[in-house]
Each structure stands twice: as structure tokens, then as C-alpha cells.
Tab-separated table of C-alpha atoms in Angstrom:
chain	number	residue	atom	x	y	z
W	13	UNK	CA	0.000	0.000	0.000
W	14	UNK	CA	1.347	3.466	-0.810
W	15	UNK	CA	2.915	5.417	2.040
W	16	UNK	CA	2.001	9.061	1.637
W	17	UNK	CA	3.371	12.004	3.593
W	18	UNK	CA	0.823	14.671	4.446
W	19	UNK	CA	1.809	18.150	5.581
W	20	UNK	CA	-0.962	20.060	7.338
W	21	UNK	CA	-1.444	23.826	7.547
W	22	UNK	CA	0.638	24.140	10.676
W	23	UNK	CA	3.581	22.681	8.751
W	24	UNK	CA	3.712	19.335	10.537
W	25	UNK	CA	4.046	16.193	8.439
W	26	UNK	CA	2.898	12.635	9.012
W	27	UNK	CA	3.378	9.544	6.846
W	28	UNK	CA	0.312	7.331	6.472
W	29	UNK	CA	-0.458	4.088	4.707
W	30	UNK	CA	-3.330	4.686	2.277
W	31	UNK	CA	-5.580	2.197	0.556
W	32	UNK	CA	-5.164	1.356	-3.124
W	33	UNK	CA	-8.347	2.082	-5.081
W	34	UNK	CA	-9.576	4.848	-2.782
W	35	UNK	CA	-9.190	8.448	-3.812
W	36	UNK	CA	-6.570	10.615	-2.141
W	37	UNK	CA	-9.468	12.701	-0.770
W	38	UNK	CA	-10.907	9.622	0.934
W	39	UNK	CA	-7.472	8.683	2.217
W	40	UNK	CA	-7.009	12.119	3.764
W	41	UNK	CA	-10.469	12.024	5.327
W	42	UNK	CA	-10.053	8.499	6.652
W	43	UNK	CA	-6.754	9.387	8.296
W	44	UNK	CA	-8.211	12.356	10.115
W	45	UNK	CA	-6.848	15.228	8.012
W	46	UNK	CA	-9.956	17.308	8.500
W	47	UNK	CA	-8.551	20.510	7.015
W	48	UNK	CA	-9.736	19.180	3.647
W	49	UNK	CA	-13.370	20.269	3.404
W	50	UNK	CA	-14.321	18.178	0.310
W	51	UNK	CA	-17.793	19.636	0.212
W	52	UNK	CA	-19.105	17.888	-2.899
W	53	UNK	CA	-18.024	14.499	-1.623
W	54	UNK	CA	-15.584	13.848	-4.414
W	55	UNK	CA	-17.518	14.322	-7.647
W	56	UNK	CA	-15.330	17.097	-9.079
W	57	UNK	CA	-17.979	19.762	-8.551
W	58	UNK	CA	-16.154	22.114	-6.198
W	59	UNK	CA	-12.537	22.837	-5.396
W	60	UNK	CA	-12.636	22.310	-1.642
W	61	UNK	CA	-10.357	19.249	-1.636
W	62	UNK	CA	-7.464	21.159	-3.210
W	63	UNK	CA	-3.955	19.900	-2.323
W	64	UNK	CA	-0.367	20.334	-3.508
W	65	UNK	CA	1.338	17.127	-4.597
W	66	UNK	CA	5.005	16.249	-5.051
W	67	UNK	CA	5.936	14.892	-7.557
W	68	UNK	CA	3.522	17.057	-9.545
W	69	UNK	CA	1.042	15.455	-11.961
W	70	UNK	CA	-1.194	17.196	-14.478
W	71	UNK	CA	-4.869	17.715	-13.588
W	72	UNK	CA	-7.724	16.502	-15.814
W	73	UNK	CA	-9.557	19.106	-17.881
W	74	UNK	CA	-12.547	19.706	-15.571
W	75	UNK	CA	-10.290	19.550	-12.565
W	76	UNK	CA	-7.984	22.140	-14.128
W	77	UNK	CA	-10.954	24.458	-14.699
W	78	UNK	CA	-12.036	24.130	-11.064
W	79	UNK	CA	-8.498	24.666	-9.814
W	80	UNK	CA	-8.343	27.872	-11.852
W	81	UNK	CA	-10.802	29.322	-9.346
W	82	UNK	CA	-8.826	28.232	-6.272
W	83	UNK	CA	-7.301	31.056	-4.286
W	84	UNK	CA	-3.903	29.451	-3.668
W	85	UNK	CA	-3.311	27.541	-6.883
W	86	UNK	CA	0.228	26.443	-7.684
W	87	UNK	CA	1.863	24.441	-10.462
W	88	UNK	CA	1.502	21.244	-8.444
W	89	UNK	CA	-2.142	21.775	-7.439
W	90	UNK	CA	-4.569	18.865	-7.748
W	91	UNK	CA	-8.054	18.047	-6.509
W	92	UNK	CA	-7.490	15.142	-4.156
W	93	UNK	CA	-10.816	13.556	-5.188
W	94	UNK	CA	-9.457	13.040	-8.711
W	95	UNK	CA	-6.382	11.036	-7.694
W	96	UNK	CA	-7.148	7.329	-7.447
W	97	UNK	CA	-4.465	5.768	-5.293
W	98	UNK	CA	-2.260	3.022	-6.671
W	99	UNK	CA	1.034	1.462	-5.635
W	100	UNK	CA	2.732	4.038	-7.859
W	101	UNK	CA	1.786	6.749	-5.391
W	102	UNK	CA	4.164	5.345	-2.790
W	103	UNK	CA	6.309	8.250	-1.575
W	104	UNK	CA	3.857	10.954	-2.656
W	105	UNK	CA	4.049	14.126	-0.611
W	106	UNK	CA	0.822	16.043	-0.122
W	107	UNK	CA	0.480	19.510	1.383
W	108	UNK	CA	-2.760	21.226	2.344
W	109	UNK	CA	-3.054	24.784	0.979
W	110	UNK	CA	-3.810	27.791	3.189
W	111	UNK	CA	-7.478	28.390	4.016
W	112	UNK	CA	-9.322	30.479	1.383
D	2	UNK	CA	-26.777	14.410	30.469
D	3	UNK	CA	-25.404	17.844	29.755
D	4	UNK	CA	-23.177	19.102	26.948
D	5	UNK	CA	-21.545	22.482	26.553
D	6	UNK	CA	-22.584	22.442	22.899
D	7	UNK	CA	-25.441	20.218	21.791
D	8	UNK	CA	-26.021	19.856	18.058
D	9	UNK	CA	-29.413	18.626	16.912
D	10	UNK	CA	-29.175	16.873	13.549
D	11	UNK	CA	-26.451	14.623	12.184
D	12	UNK	CA	-26.452	15.732	8.545
D	13	UNK	CA	-23.877	17.853	6.752
D	14	UNK	CA	-24.497	20.926	8.901
D	15	UNK	CA	-24.468	19.190	12.268
D	16	UNK	CA	-21.372	17.169	11.451
D	17	UNK	CA	-19.481	20.168	10.093
D	18	UNK	CA	-20.342	22.293	13.138
D	19	UNK	CA	-18.731	19.705	15.431
D	20	UNK	CA	-15.737	19.237	13.133
D	21	UNK	CA	-15.080	22.991	12.924
D	22	UNK	CA	-15.471	23.517	16.674
D	23	UNK	CA	-12.736	20.957	17.361
D	24	UNK	CA	-10.559	22.270	14.518
D	25	UNK	CA	-10.723	25.677	16.146
D	26	UNK	CA	-9.557	24.281	19.451
D	27	UNK	CA	-12.846	24.161	21.306
D	28	UNK	CA	-12.355	21.944	24.358
D	29	UNK	CA	-15.837	21.843	25.898
D	30	UNK	CA	-18.095	18.818	25.605
D	31	UNK	CA	-19.893	18.339	22.278
D	32	UNK	CA	-22.724	15.973	21.356
D	33	UNK	CA	-24.627	15.451	18.136
D	34	UNK	CA	-28.122	14.097	18.576
D	35	UNK	CA	-29.848	12.714	15.489
D	36	UNK	CA	-32.892	10.607	14.719
D	37	UNK	CA	-31.098	8.281	12.294
D	38	UNK	CA	-29.189	5.172	13.386
D	39	UNK	CA	-26.156	5.882	11.190
D	40	UNK	CA	-22.993	7.912	11.528
D	41	UNK	CA	-23.144	11.255	9.683
D	42	UNK	CA	-23.157	10.625	5.941
D	43	UNK	CA	-23.429	12.581	2.727
D	44	UNK	CA	-26.937	12.954	1.365
D	45	UNK	CA	-26.405	13.917	-2.300
D	46	UNK	CA	-25.234	10.395	-3.280
D	47	UNK	CA	-28.574	8.990	-2.040
D	48	UNK	CA	-30.156	10.016	-5.344
D	49	UNK	CA	-26.990	9.298	-7.354
D	50	UNK	CA	-24.030	6.978	-6.658
D	51	UNK	CA	-25.425	5.333	-3.543
D	52	UNK	CA	-28.810	4.643	-5.106
D	53	UNK	CA	-27.134	3.168	-8.174
D	54	UNK	CA	-24.852	1.000	-6.042
D	55	UNK	CA	-21.706	2.675	-7.399
D	56	UNK	CA	-20.623	3.730	-3.902
D	57	UNK	CA	-20.979	1.605	-0.737
D	58	UNK	CA	-22.147	3.272	2.465
D	59	UNK	CA	-18.641	3.411	3.973
D	60	UNK	CA	-17.567	5.684	1.141
D	61	UNK	CA	-20.262	8.249	1.796
D	62	UNK	CA	-19.548	8.631	5.517
D	63	UNK	CA	-18.636	12.252	6.253
D	64	UNK	CA	-15.877	10.972	8.558
D	65	UNK	CA	-14.679	7.444	9.437
D	66	UNK	CA	-16.114	5.954	12.654
D	67	UNK	CA	-12.920	6.502	14.664
D	68	UNK	CA	-12.957	10.223	13.952
D	69	UNK	CA	-15.813	10.981	16.331
D	70	UNK	CA	-14.119	9.098	19.159
D	71	UNK	CA	-10.714	10.667	18.726
D	72	UNK	CA	-12.265	14.159	18.612
D	73	UNK	CA	-14.369	13.375	21.692
D	74	UNK	CA	-17.643	14.126	19.927
D	75	UNK	CA	-20.533	12.147	21.409
D	76	UNK	CA	-23.036	10.775	18.898
D	77	UNK	CA	-26.500	10.241	20.349
D	78	UNK	CA	-28.081	8.273	17.532
D	79	UNK	CA	-31.636	7.219	16.866
D	80	UNK	CA	-33.149	9.932	19.024
D	81	UNK	CA	-35.430	12.718	17.936
D	82	UNK	CA	-35.718	15.957	19.874
D	83	UNK	CA	-39.380	16.720	20.502
D	84	UNK	CA	-39.237	19.540	23.049
D	85	UNK	CA	-36.860	22.466	23.486
D	86	UNK	CA	-36.903	24.367	26.753
D	87	UNK	CA	-34.884	27.545	26.250
D	88	UNK	CA	-35.263	28.632	29.891
D	89	UNK	CA	-34.000	25.374	31.388
D	90	UNK	CA	-31.460	25.048	28.530
D	91	UNK	CA	-32.548	21.475	27.879
D	92	UNK	CA	-34.150	19.352	25.199
D	93	UNK	CA	-36.352	16.292	25.580
D	94	UNK	CA	-36.177	13.372	23.173
D	95	UNK	CA	-38.992	11.119	21.995
D	96	UNK	CA	-38.047	8.465	24.561
D	97	UNK	CA	-38.331	10.982	27.382
D	98	UNK	CA	-34.622	11.611	27.976
D	99	UNK	CA	-33.631	15.146	28.958
D	100	UNK	CA	-30.355	16.548	27.645
D	101	UNK	CA	-29.040	19.865	28.943
D	102	UNK	CA	-26.960	22.281	26.893
D	103	UNK	CA	-24.920	25.437	27.205
D	104	UNK	CA	-25.338	26.352	23.525
D	105	UNK	CA	-27.702	24.626	21.112
D	106	UNK	CA	-27.097	24.330	17.367
D	107	UNK	CA	-30.237	23.278	15.546
D	108	UNK	CA	-29.243	21.479	12.334
D	109	UNK	CA	-32.257	19.195	11.996
D	110	UNK	CA	-32.842	19.815	8.292
D	111	UNK	CA	-36.244	18.581	7.286
D	112	UNK	CA	-38.435	15.724	6.237
D	113	UNK	CA	-39.243	14.848	2.665
D	114	UNK	CA	-42.666	16.211	1.794
D	115	UNK	CA	-45.175	13.407	1.274
D	116	UNK	CA	-48.106	13.310	-1.108
D	117	UNK	CA	-51.230	13.446	0.943
D	118	UNK	CA	-53.673	11.573	-1.252
D	119	UNK	CA	-55.559	8.273	-1.462
D	120	UNK	CA	-53.285	5.262	-1.191
D	121	UNK	CA	-50.327	7.297	0.075
D	122	UNK	CA	-49.544	4.712	2.732
D	123	UNK	CA	-48.948	1.809	0.333
D	124	UNK	CA	-45.600	0.020	0.258
D	125	UNK	CA	-43.434	0.886	-2.720
D	126	UNK	CA	-43.943	4.653	-2.405
D	127	UNK	CA	-40.634	6.270	-1.522
D	128	UNK	CA	-39.056	9.585	-0.727
D	129	UNK	CA	-35.283	10.133	-1.005
D	130	UNK	CA	-33.959	11.830	2.085
D	131	UNK	CA	-32.258	9.202	4.225
D	132	UNK	CA	-30.101	6.127	3.821
D	133	UNK	CA	-33.086	4.027	4.888
D	134	UNK	CA	-35.099	5.501	2.002
D	135	UNK	CA	-32.412	4.634	-0.544
D	136	UNK	CA	-31.884	1.155	0.941
D	137	UNK	CA	-35.599	0.421	0.720
D	138	UNK	CA	-35.658	1.450	-2.926
D	139	UNK	CA	-32.611	-0.617	-3.772
D	140	UNK	CA	-34.102	-3.685	-2.130
D	141	UNK	CA	-37.272	-3.402	-4.210
D	142	UNK	CA	-35.632	-2.514	-7.517
D	143	UNK	CA	-35.149	-6.026	-8.900
D	144	UNK	CA	-38.936	-6.544	-8.950
D	145	UNK	CA	-39.640	-3.214	-10.636
D	146	UNK	CA	-40.430	-2.949	-14.338
D	147	UNK	CA	-41.874	0.542	-14.370
D	148	UNK	CA	-41.331	3.330	-11.862
D	149	UNK	CA	-43.200	6.599	-11.577
D	150	UNK	CA	-41.246	9.598	-10.337
D	151	UNK	CA	-43.375	12.425	-8.972
D	152	UNK	CA	-41.696	15.822	-9.066
D	153	UNK	CA	-39.313	17.276	-11.636
D	154	UNK	CA	-36.877	18.942	-9.253
D	155	UNK	CA	-33.256	17.826	-8.870
D	156	UNK	CA	-34.019	14.841	-6.633
D	157	UNK	CA	-36.713	13.551	-8.985
D	158	UNK	CA	-34.587	14.032	-12.091
D	159	UNK	CA	-31.552	12.376	-10.512
D	160	UNK	CA	-33.655	9.432	-9.378
D	161	UNK	CA	-35.116	9.123	-12.887
D	162	UNK	CA	-31.602	9.054	-14.355
D	163	UNK	CA	-30.486	6.298	-11.970
D	164	UNK	CA	-33.637	4.256	-12.616
D	165	UNK	CA	-33.144	4.521	-16.378
D	166	UNK	CA	-29.524	3.458	-16.005
D	167	UNK	CA	-30.802	0.435	-14.060
D	168	UNK	CA	-32.934	-0.483	-17.071
D	169	UNK	CA	-36.326	0.475	-15.643
D	170	UNK	CA	-39.108	2.134	-17.578
D	171	UNK	CA	-39.643	5.538	-16.001
D	172	UNK	CA	-42.609	7.909	-16.116
D	173	UNK	CA	-41.916	11.335	-14.629
D	174	UNK	CA	-44.853	13.443	-13.484
D	175	UNK	CA	-44.443	17.175	-13.004
D	176	UNK	CA	-47.352	19.343	-11.986
D	177	UNK	CA	-45.988	22.502	-13.587
D	178	UNK	CA	-45.425	23.004	-17.305
D	179	UNK	CA	-41.673	22.520	-16.995
D	180	UNK	CA	-39.168	20.706	-14.795
D	181	UNK	CA	-36.904	22.647	-12.391
D	182	UNK	CA	-39.490	25.444	-12.427
D	183	UNK	CA	-38.702	26.442	-8.850
D	184	UNK	CA	-34.939	26.715	-9.220
D	185	UNK	CA	-33.968	27.511	-12.807
D	186	UNK	CA	-34.920	29.452	-15.896
D	187	UNK	CA	-36.858	28.008	-18.799
D	188	UNK	CA	-33.842	27.294	-21.022
D	189	UNK	CA	-32.376	24.897	-18.476
D	190	UNK	CA	-35.779	23.295	-17.910
D	191	UNK	CA	-36.272	22.582	-21.598
D	192	UNK	CA	-32.743	21.224	-21.921
D	193	UNK	CA	-33.209	18.709	-19.092
D	194	UNK	CA	-36.675	17.808	-20.326
D	195	UNK	CA	-35.171	16.979	-23.718
D	196	UNK	CA	-32.279	15.006	-22.250
D	197	UNK	CA	-34.544	12.853	-20.125
D	198	UNK	CA	-36.860	12.230	-23.060
D	199	UNK	CA	-33.854	11.263	-25.192
D	200	UNK	CA	-32.896	8.801	-22.460
D	201	UNK	CA	-36.334	7.242	-22.704
D	202	UNK	CA	-38.094	8.855	-19.746
D	203	UNK	CA	-41.822	9.287	-20.368
D	204	UNK	CA	-42.047	12.912	-19.252
D	205	UNK	CA	-45.521	14.205	-18.374
D	206	UNK	CA	-45.748	17.924	-17.708
D	207	UNK	CA	-48.822	19.549	-16.222
D	208	UNK	CA	-49.676	16.168	-14.673
D	209	UNK	CA	-51.753	16.107	-11.494
D	210	UNK	CA	-51.775	13.061	-9.258
D	211	UNK	CA	-55.172	12.007	-7.966
D	212	UNK	CA	-54.100	9.001	-5.943
D	213	UNK	CA	-52.359	5.654	-5.758
D	214	UNK	CA	-53.831	2.247	-6.323
D	215	UNK	CA	-52.512	-0.972	-4.882
D	216	UNK	CA	-53.116	-4.625	-4.223
D	217	UNK	CA	-53.908	-3.940	-0.579
D	218	UNK	CA	-50.266	-3.804	0.451
D	219	UNK	CA	-48.050	-2.480	-2.332
D	220	UNK	CA	-48.542	0.200	-4.920
D	221	UNK	CA	-49.503	-1.013	-8.395
D	222	UNK	CA	-50.171	2.286	-10.106
D	223	UNK	CA	-50.705	6.033	-10.041
D	224	UNK	CA	-54.037	7.582	-11.009
D	225	UNK	CA	-53.917	11.031	-12.613
D	226	UNK	CA	-56.580	13.703	-12.195
D	227	UNK	CA	-57.692	13.143	-15.798
D	228	UNK	CA	-58.418	9.500	-14.967
D	229	UNK	CA	-55.409	7.919	-16.625
D	230	UNK	CA	-53.909	5.015	-14.749
D	231	UNK	CA	-50.126	4.561	-14.934
D	232	UNK	CA	-48.906	1.138	-13.798
D	233	UNK	CA	-45.958	1.247	-11.394
D	234	UNK	CA	-44.287	-1.171	-9.013
D	235	UNK	CA	-42.360	1.727	-7.478
D	236	UNK	CA	-43.135	5.401	-6.935
D	237	UNK	CA	-40.511	7.985	-6.016
D	238	UNK	CA	-41.852	11.225	-4.574
D	239	UNK	CA	-39.497	14.204	-4.831
D	240	UNK	CA	-41.629	17.229	-4.070
D	241	UNK	CA	-39.516	19.131	-1.615
D	242	UNK	CA	-38.832	19.338	2.054
D	243	UNK	CA	-40.669	20.357	5.206
D	244	UNK	CA	-38.218	22.033	7.592
D	245	UNK	CA	-37.969	20.271	10.955
D	246	UNK	CA	-38.460	23.225	13.259
D	247	UNK	CA	-41.652	22.459	15.174
D	248	UNK	CA	-39.993	22.118	18.620
D	249	UNK	CA	-38.234	25.469	18.155
D	250	UNK	CA	-41.377	27.274	17.026
D	251	UNK	CA	-43.297	25.697	19.907
D	252	UNK	CA	-40.640	27.092	22.240
D	253	UNK	CA	-41.327	30.569	20.896
D	254	UNK	CA	-38.672	30.982	18.203
D	255	UNK	CA	-39.538	33.325	15.362
D	256	UNK	CA	-40.076	31.631	12.051
D	257	UNK	CA	-42.574	29.801	9.884
D	258	UNK	CA	-41.242	27.963	6.872
D	259	UNK	CA	-38.002	27.443	8.770
D	260	UNK	CA	-36.609	29.131	11.842
D	261	UNK	CA	-35.529	32.744	11.556
D	262	UNK	CA	-31.843	33.447	12.231
D	263	UNK	CA	-29.600	36.494	11.946
D	264	UNK	CA	-26.365	36.769	9.959
D	265	UNK	CA	-24.556	34.853	12.730
D	266	UNK	CA	-27.057	31.998	12.794
D	267	UNK	CA	-28.700	33.134	16.043
D	268	UNK	CA	-32.392	32.395	16.510
D	269	UNK	CA	-34.612	34.704	18.561
D	270	UNK	CA	-34.146	32.351	21.537
D	271	UNK	CA	-31.122	32.722	23.845
D	272	UNK	CA	-28.148	30.442	23.121
D	273	UNK	CA	-29.959	28.686	20.267
D	274	UNK	CA	-28.552	28.801	16.755
D	275	UNK	CA	-29.828	27.238	13.553
D	276	UNK	CA	-28.061	26.244	10.353
D	277	UNK	CA	-28.668	24.524	7.038
D	278	UNK	CA	-31.881	23.546	5.257
D	279	UNK	CA	-34.141	24.651	8.103
D	280	UNK	CA	-32.608	28.093	8.724
D	281	UNK	CA	-34.344	31.165	7.312
D	282	UNK	CA	-31.284	33.359	7.055
D	283	UNK	CA	-30.490	36.745	5.521
D	284	UNK	CA	-28.580	36.009	2.316
D	285	UNK	CA	-26.453	38.638	0.600
D	286	UNK	CA	-27.068	36.934	-2.744
D	287	UNK	CA	-30.822	37.293	-2.288
D	288	UNK	CA	-30.502	41.025	-1.650
D	289	UNK	CA	-30.368	40.423	2.092
D	290	UNK	CA	-33.796	38.781	2.179
D	291	UNK	CA	-34.401	35.898	4.583
D	292	UNK	CA	-34.432	32.659	2.601
D	293	UNK	CA	-33.961	28.947	3.132
D	294	UNK	CA	-31.389	27.133	1.014
D	295	UNK	CA	-31.411	23.367	0.706
D	296	UNK	CA	-27.818	22.605	-0.189
D	297	UNK	CA	-24.638	21.066	1.142
D	298	UNK	CA	-22.820	24.348	0.607
D	299	UNK	CA	-25.263	26.278	2.762
D	300	UNK	CA	-25.328	23.654	5.524
D	301	UNK	CA	-21.545	23.446	5.647
D	302	UNK	CA	-20.809	27.155	5.423
D	303	UNK	CA	-23.473	28.101	7.980
D	304	UNK	CA	-21.995	25.464	10.303
D	305	UNK	CA	-18.605	27.130	9.984
D	306	UNK	CA	-20.171	30.554	10.627
D	307	UNK	CA	-21.791	29.405	13.885
D	308	UNK	CA	-18.758	27.387	15.008
D	309	UNK	CA	-16.597	30.467	14.507
D	310	UNK	CA	-19.033	32.669	16.402
D	311	UNK	CA	-18.995	30.210	19.320
D	312	UNK	CA	-15.198	30.241	19.377
D	313	UNK	CA	-14.805	33.998	19.409
D	314	UNK	CA	-14.478	34.793	15.690
D	315	UNK	CA	-17.918	36.009	14.669
D	316	UNK	CA	-18.233	36.974	11.003
D	317	UNK	CA	-21.556	37.506	9.246
D	318	UNK	CA	-22.599	34.776	6.818
D	319	UNK	CA	-21.747	35.751	3.249
D	320	UNK	CA	-20.804	32.572	1.416
D	321	UNK	CA	-21.659	32.430	-2.278
D	322	UNK	CA	-24.390	29.845	-2.863
D	323	UNK	CA	-23.378	26.952	-5.095
D	324	UNK	CA	-24.893	23.650	-6.018
D	325	UNK	CA	-24.370	20.677	-8.305
D	326	UNK	CA	-26.406	17.910	-9.892
D	327	UNK	CA	-25.186	14.884	-11.858
D	328	UNK	CA	-27.572	13.195	-14.281
D	329	UNK	CA	-26.440	10.754	-16.979
D	330	UNK	CA	-23.200	12.283	-18.303
D	331	UNK	CA	-24.334	15.830	-17.504
D	332	UNK	CA	-22.547	17.805	-14.826
D	333	UNK	CA	-24.580	20.796	-13.732
D	334	UNK	CA	-22.875	23.403	-11.579
D	335	UNK	CA	-24.740	26.426	-10.297
D	336	UNK	CA	-23.393	29.523	-8.586
D	337	UNK	CA	-25.484	32.361	-7.154
D	338	UNK	CA	-29.265	32.501	-6.881
D	339	UNK	CA	-31.320	32.900	-10.050
D	340	UNK	CA	-34.645	33.441	-8.242
D	341	UNK	CA	-36.143	36.765	-9.254
D	342	UNK	CA	-33.936	37.221	-12.324
D	343	UNK	CA	-35.268	39.535	-15.020
D	344	UNK	CA	-32.991	38.460	-17.882
D	345	UNK	CA	-31.150	35.295	-18.855
D	346	UNK	CA	-28.408	35.060	-21.466
D	347	UNK	CA	-27.421	31.804	-23.111
D	348	UNK	CA	-23.702	31.273	-23.507
D	349	UNK	CA	-22.822	28.339	-25.742
D	350	UNK	CA	-25.022	25.768	-27.429
D	351	UNK	CA	-27.338	23.368	-25.581
D	352	UNK	CA	-27.243	21.088	-28.644
D	353	UNK	CA	-23.511	20.668	-28.015
D	354	UNK	CA	-24.402	19.681	-24.406
D	355	UNK	CA	-21.973	22.254	-23.042
D	356	UNK	CA	-23.298	25.699	-22.190
D	357	UNK	CA	-24.008	28.208	-19.465
D	358	UNK	CA	-26.983	30.385	-18.659
D	359	UNK	CA	-26.120	33.710	-17.081
D	360	UNK	CA	-28.894	35.300	-15.024
D	361	UNK	CA	-29.257	39.046	-14.511
D	362	UNK	CA	-31.322	41.056	-12.059
D	363	UNK	CA	-31.524	44.827	-12.501
D	364	UNK	CA	-28.563	44.699	-14.856
D	365	UNK	CA	-26.265	42.699	-12.594
D	366	UNK	CA	-25.155	39.069	-12.869
D	367	UNK	CA	-26.785	37.130	-10.022
D	368	UNK	CA	-26.278	33.484	-11.013
D	369	UNK	CA	-25.031	30.982	-13.573
D	370	UNK	CA	-26.255	27.505	-14.429
D	371	UNK	CA	-23.413	25.676	-16.169
D	372	UNK	CA	-23.865	22.323	-17.915
D	373	UNK	CA	-20.613	20.526	-18.739
D	374	UNK	CA	-18.989	23.959	-18.593
D	375	UNK	CA	-16.781	23.982	-15.536
D	376	UNK	CA	-14.629	26.823	-16.791
D	377	UNK	CA	-17.608	29.167	-17.038
D	378	UNK	CA	-18.755	28.025	-13.607
D	379	UNK	CA	-15.405	28.823	-12.038
D	380	UNK	CA	-14.926	32.116	-13.825
D	381	UNK	CA	-18.568	33.122	-13.497
D	382	UNK	CA	-18.321	32.941	-9.720
D	383	UNK	CA	-16.272	36.151	-9.783
D	384	UNK	CA	-19.032	37.883	-11.774
D	385	UNK	CA	-21.644	36.836	-9.204
D	386	UNK	CA	-19.456	37.886	-6.288
D	387	UNK	CA	-18.807	41.265	-7.883
D	388	UNK	CA	-22.420	41.763	-9.000
D	389	UNK	CA	-20.950	42.410	-12.460
D	390	UNK	CA	-22.904	44.758	-14.643
D	391	UNK	CA	-22.371	45.494	-18.276
D	392	UNK	CA	-23.675	44.618	-21.694
D	393	UNK	CA	-25.340	41.182	-21.541
D	394	UNK	CA	-24.291	40.609	-25.150
D	395	UNK	CA	-20.684	40.389	-23.953
D	396	UNK	CA	-21.634	37.425	-21.791
D	397	UNK	CA	-23.095	35.569	-24.775
D	398	UNK	CA	-19.828	35.727	-26.704
D	399	UNK	CA	-18.089	32.411	-26.013
D	400	UNK	CA	-14.866	33.681	-27.586
D	401	UNK	CA	-14.475	36.001	-24.589
D	402	UNK	CA	-13.579	34.154	-21.362
D	403	UNK	CA	-15.786	35.238	-18.455
D	404	UNK	CA	-12.691	36.094	-16.463
D	405	UNK	CA	-11.884	38.802	-19.004
D	406	UNK	CA	-15.280	40.365	-18.371
D	407	UNK	CA	-14.597	40.785	-14.675
D	408	UNK	CA	-11.943	43.321	-15.626
D	409	UNK	CA	-14.366	45.108	-17.975
D	410	UNK	CA	-17.044	45.947	-15.423
D	411	UNK	CA	-18.556	49.351	-16.017
D	412	UNK	CA	-18.576	51.070	-12.651
């Protein structure tokens, strides 16, 4: 299972073991990272599950359009609901953006 | 039992209020009391991915089970509050238990409106508000050949889409002459009407239900006012919500269709706040009028407003309303409130199944309905927030990105 490091708003990091097949948004929620609001529940209809990921990966088209409206967008921004976790995500670093 | 903050209702608003209180460092005791047996879960999937079976229940939980324990949030499940005593600072539940509170957050939402007509008590007639509702429908689905959906609002249309995808014949009955009449302009109504027809839904507009017929136990059909009988092994009723505020009104709170709150979510009773579907609140995007909004956005953002006020950071509620609906391969995203608009401009081509409708009131942009047009939704939000005013023809020109218009506002 991929080990993912999550850095919260206060700058502290924690490595957690996430489940393959779940979305990164679900992984964050299930491991208690409640700074991610995820208001639409993961159907790519809002941008409230915005995260920064390292290494960066390109967003999908709809996701990119939603991210364009996010206040703290960066080059490595993604919507965590659109990342389906696989073994390849082992070592991913995720940071939670500042509050809008 | 006594809690420093007692939250009534375990939906999106109630759950978010507790989550935000702990996030903000609140250390007093917190309990959520709700009439359902389940942990807080997301409601929108009930008429979409949960109803279709695409998502199991565990995936629509707002937080995993351990969350509530680690945050020391007590969940009093399966209990309905029937009496509020604002003087004693206590509520009474249906089983007679008394629970005291320091501050009360009323997030009880509402009950699905039922059709009060002959045969309304037959099995096989469903509303879509709770997990139990969706589970009951799913259990009956294999035996259903034809379903009748009553009500052409979002819940009814989403249910119709899921039922079609499950291979059922679907008849949709709408009393008005168009679907979505309460929430959207005519262009959007006609688009969705056409899409559902193209998907094989037998859409009946201007249809009035006279009653249900059954075999003594289960529904077997719907009788219309003109005498027509439509066979059905399942009926889904999606005709709106009745806000659950009776105990508050009985305790003397101001209100009617919902409980009246101020910009900080305070009711007229001391130490009692209300949020979400049941809260009649002043909304900046409705010109400051008191309205009720039935949406996840409103429930969540009002919860944050009240949680902040209770932790010493009061800010008036001013979140931009937004909403979504998924039907077939159509992603609808709405921002702002179109009610009371006096002009609507089409941007893009409905035939291409990607377009936006921009609503104006007194010359200003007040809302957008965007179908498979996420870019316009995102960029249009800035126009709504700014109350953009200018030549509506500019909005219709799809070669001009909406974000470029924001800079061209005529002040």
C-alpha cells in the first residue's frame, strides 16, 4: 500500500499508509486530516479538496478548470478527489493549501 | 446528560459544526443528537451513486467511525428531539430523555414532503432523504419494471436518471409546465426535459396526481386527475422538504417555513442557533432577504459561521451559494441565486451539451447555471461575487472568457 506524507497547515508532516483504489481525498479524510473540506463528496464539482502534490502530476480538464478558481493555486495543485491511489503513489508528498 | 454544545441533527451541517469547533480548538463537551441510526453521511449520493450501487455506504460517511471518538464528539443516535426548553437550557427526546446544553445548534434539516392523497400509505412509495429511504428502494428494484417519479426537481430528475440506467421504464410526473421550475430558468428546464426524453423517460408535464392504487399492500399504479392510470411497481416522490423546526417554534422561536436566524445563525431564543436547510437566514445573494437554502454548501458554510461565532471569531454569513447535480453524463454546476432574475443570457449551445446560462437582475449578474462547462462556472463565480454589470451581449460571446469580463465591469 502506498505510504504518503501529508503536511498540514501548521507545517507538521505525518506519513500514512493509504488504501489502493480509494481516492486521495478519501485517504485524507479516513486518516483524520480534517482541514480538507471536500464539500461535494468527491464528484469534481467544487474545489474544496485542493492539495499540492510532489511529484507534480497534471490535472484533468474539468479539474484544471475548477483549480483555476482556487485562491492558492500552484503548479503542483490537484483536486485530491481526482487522484485514485495506486502502488505508484508510494512516496507521494501532499500539502494542504492555506485556508481560502 | 449535559453538553456544553449540543447539536441537533447529524447531517452535513451538524457534522461540520462539530468538526469545525474541534478544529478551532474548542475543548468543551460536544454531542450530536440525530434521529437516524447511522454515523453522519453525505446525502447527495442517495439520489446518485449510492442509489445506483456505485458507492458503498462506507464511502459516503462524512468521517470514518474513529474520527468521532478521537475528537471526543458524542453521537446520540436514533433519538429525535421533541421539546426544546430555552429557559432550562434542555431538550427532551422522543423516549423521554432530557439533555441539557450550554449552547444549542439546531441542524435538523427537514423531512421529505409526502403526497397526501388516497393510497399514500402503500408500500413501494418512496421519498429520497435518508439512507433508509435509498436502501428500501434498492431492495425493491429487482422486482420493478416501471417506476413513476413524482416531481421534476433535482431529486426527482436524478432518481429518474439512476432508474433509467438500471434499465427500468420511467414515467416522470411534473405538476408545472416545466421541470426545475422552482430553481432555474426556462432554457435549463427545456434542456433537461429533452435530455430525459432522449434517455427514454416518459415525461408528463402539467400532470396532477389524484391518488395511488394498490393490491392492498403495495402500490400497483398512479391515477392522474384526468383519470389515466399509470402502472408502477415503485413510486418515487421528490416534491420538496418540510423544515424540521416544530420544537423550536413551539418554544417561541420566530419563524414559519423554517426558523428565523440572523447573519450569525442566532435564533430569537437565547443560546440557540440554527443552520442549514431549516434556517431562514439573511442572504447577501438574495438582496439580504431571509431565505432557506437546501444545499450542502449552505449547511456546511453556515456550520462554519456558527462554530466560529462560538469560538470567538464572529463573522456575518456571506458565502456564495453553489450547487451541483449529476444526471447521466451531464454535470450541472450552479453559482449564485437565479430566483427573481429579469434576464437570462445563453452562452454556448445546448445542442452541443456544453453551455451556461447567465442570469441578470436589474442589470447585474446574479447566477449561472453551467452544464458541462466547468470553466464558465469557475470564472462566473467572480461575476456573481462582484455583482458584475455590463452589456449582456458580452456574456453571450463564447470567444471572450468570463474572467476577461470581470476586468471590464462598467462602474
